[in-house]
Amino acid sequence: QVHLVESGGGSVQAGGSLTLSCVASGNIHSGYCMGWFRQAPGKEREEVAGFGRLLVTRYADSVKGRFTISKDNATNTLYLQMNNLKPEDTAKYYCAADQGCPIWVGVPNYWGQGTQVTVSA
């Protein structure tokens, strides 16, 4: 079993920055792939950024150049640095993990509880 806990969400004005963190615990190791997803009210969940094997990353077109995903294997922590935030980035952000890689293939088995990001104009 893998347990994921996100933090770092909040309310910011457009153009601001936030860094999300996700601490993984339990039966997880560096071979797991992890990623960030988000869901806005009335919309489907979408992938934001994620890892494949060999630290390959993929970003949603809407966040390329603004968001950066990173991970610290020593602490089993996944990060999402979000810069130049826009109102359309408002959503609940979820951390996900799976033994299958890349994270964007299929539906990850493990999910955090989510952290809210609200961006005002």
GROMACS .gro file of C-alpha atoms in nm:
model
  121
    1GLN     CA    1   0.000   0.000   0.000
    2VAL     CA    2   0.117   0.352  -0.081
    3HIS     CA    3   0.002   0.662   0.101
    4LEU     CA    4   0.028   1.005  -0.062
    5VAL     CA    5  -0.017   1.339   0.113
    6GLU     CA    6  -0.020   1.666  -0.079
    7SER     CA    7   0.041   2.012   0.058
    8GLY     CA    8   0.120   2.361  -0.063
    9GLY     CA    9  -0.206   2.464  -0.221
   10GLY     CA   10  -0.360   2.803  -0.159
   11SER     CA   11  -0.499   3.118  -0.308
   12VAL     CA   12  -0.287   3.347  -0.522
   13GLN     CA   13  -0.334   3.623  -0.773
   14ALA     CA   14  -0.270   3.569  -1.140
   15GLY     CA   15   0.102   3.577  -1.212
   16GLY     CA   16   0.188   3.436  -0.874
   17SER     CA   17   0.364   3.114  -0.784
   18LEU     CA   18   0.302   2.811  -0.566
   19THR     CA   19   0.492   2.493  -0.498
   20LEU     CA   20   0.300   2.175  -0.431
   21SER     CA   21   0.455   1.887  -0.242
   22CYS     CA   22   0.354   1.524  -0.218
   23VAL     CA   23   0.508   1.295   0.040
   24ALA     CA   24   0.483   0.926  -0.036
   25SER     CA   25   0.501   0.660   0.229
   26GLY     CA   26   0.444   0.288   0.259
   27ASN     CA   27   0.554   0.033   0.007
   28ILE     CA   28   0.699   0.275  -0.246
   29HIS     CA   29   1.041   0.283  -0.406
   30SER     CA   30   1.222   0.479  -0.673
   31GLY     CA   31   1.088   0.247  -0.942
   32TYR     CA   32   0.740   0.392  -0.902
   33CYS     CA   33   0.631   0.661  -1.143
   34MET     CA   34   0.452   0.964  -1.004
   35GLY     CA   35   0.269   1.262  -1.139
   36TRP     CA   36   0.029   1.549  -1.080
   37PHE     CA   37  -0.329   1.567  -1.198
   38ARG     CA   38  -0.597   1.828  -1.146
   39GLN     CA   39  -0.971   1.857  -1.159
   40ALA     CA   40  -1.170   2.177  -1.181
   41PRO     CA   41  -1.540   2.191  -1.090
   42GLY     CA   42  -1.751   2.054  -1.372
   43LYS     CA   43  -1.450   1.934  -1.565
   44GLU     CA   44  -1.278   1.600  -1.611
   45ARG     CA   45  -0.958   1.519  -1.432
   46GLU     CA   46  -0.655   1.598  -1.643
   47GLU     CA   47  -0.289   1.519  -1.628
   48VAL     CA   48  -0.070   1.817  -1.542
   49ALA     CA   49   0.280   1.673  -1.530
   50GLY     CA   50   0.429   1.333  -1.476
   51PHE     CA   51   0.727   1.104  -1.488
   52GLY     CA   52   0.802   0.809  -1.706
   53ARG     CA   53   1.100   0.580  -1.676
   54LEU     CA   54   1.450   0.729  -1.664
   55LEU     CA   55   1.304   1.057  -1.535
   56VAL     CA   56   1.135   1.136  -1.865
   57THR     CA   57   0.873   1.404  -1.802
   58ARG     CA   58   0.560   1.511  -1.979
   59TYR     CA   59   0.357   1.826  -1.931
   60ALA     CA   60   0.012   1.931  -2.038
   61ASP     CA   61   0.037   2.188  -2.316
   62SER     CA   62  -0.146   2.438  -2.098
   63VAL     CA   63   0.130   2.438  -1.835
   64LYS     CA   64   0.445   2.394  -2.043
   65GLY     CA   65   0.702   2.660  -1.963
   66ARG     CA   66   0.523   2.755  -1.641
   67PHE     CA   67   0.519   2.438  -1.429
   68THR     CA   68   0.810   2.214  -1.333
   69ILE     CA   69   0.782   1.867  -1.184
   70SER     CA   70   1.063   1.724  -0.974
   71LYS     CA   71   1.118   1.452  -0.719
   72ASP     CA   72   1.347   1.377  -0.432
   73ASN     CA   73   1.397   1.002  -0.409
   74ALA     CA   74   1.574   1.032  -0.075
   75THR     CA   75   1.259   1.168   0.090
   76ASN     CA   76   1.001   1.017  -0.149
   77THR     CA   77   0.870   1.365  -0.219
   78LEU     CA   78   0.722   1.487  -0.545
   79TYR     CA   79   0.707   1.858  -0.622
   80LEU     CA   80   0.526   2.081  -0.865
   81GLN     CA   81   0.663   2.431  -0.902
   82MET     CA   82   0.394   2.648  -1.056
   83ASN     CA   83   0.486   2.992  -1.190
   84ASN     CA   84   0.287   3.258  -1.371
   85LEU     CA   85  -0.035   3.106  -1.249
   86LYS     CA   86  -0.354   3.181  -1.439
   87PRO     CA   87  -0.718   3.172  -1.328
   88GLU     CA   88  -0.767   2.867  -1.550
   89ASP     CA   89  -0.518   2.679  -1.331
   90THR     CA   90  -0.775   2.686  -1.051
   91ALA     CA   91  -0.847   2.325  -0.955
   92LYS     CA   92  -0.788   2.059  -0.697
   93TYR     CA   93  -0.446   1.910  -0.758
   94TYR     CA   94  -0.379   1.544  -0.692
   95CYS     CA   95  -0.060   1.348  -0.661
   96ALA     CA   96  -0.063   0.998  -0.805
   97ALA     CA   97   0.173   0.703  -0.808
   98ASP     CA   98   0.189   0.364  -0.974
   99GLN     CA   99   0.434   0.083  -1.034
  100GLY     CA  100   0.347   0.110  -1.400
  101CYS     CA  101   0.534   0.368  -1.601
  102PRO     CA  102   0.491   0.617  -1.748
  103ILE     CA  103   0.234   0.763  -1.508
  104TRP     CA  104   0.025   0.897  -1.792
  105VAL     CA  105  -0.059   0.548  -1.924
  106GLY     CA  106  -0.364   0.398  -1.761
  107VAL     CA  107  -0.511   0.510  -1.432
  108PRO     CA  108  -0.267   0.526  -1.138
  109ASN     CA  109  -0.343   0.297  -0.848
  110TYR     CA  110  -0.257   0.541  -0.571
  111TRP     CA  111  -0.391   0.891  -0.515
  112GLY     CA  112  -0.358   1.160  -0.254
  113GLN     CA  113  -0.649   1.351  -0.108
  114GLY     CA  114  -0.575   1.659  -0.317
  115THR     CA  115  -0.485   2.019  -0.244
  116GLN     CA  116  -0.683   2.318  -0.368
  117VAL     CA  117  -0.524   2.585  -0.586
  118THR     CA  118  -0.726   2.899  -0.651
  119VAL     CA  119  -0.598   3.172  -0.882
  120SER     CA  120  -0.778   3.503  -0.893
  121ALA     CA  121  -0.763   3.747  -1.181
   0.00000   0.00000   0.00000
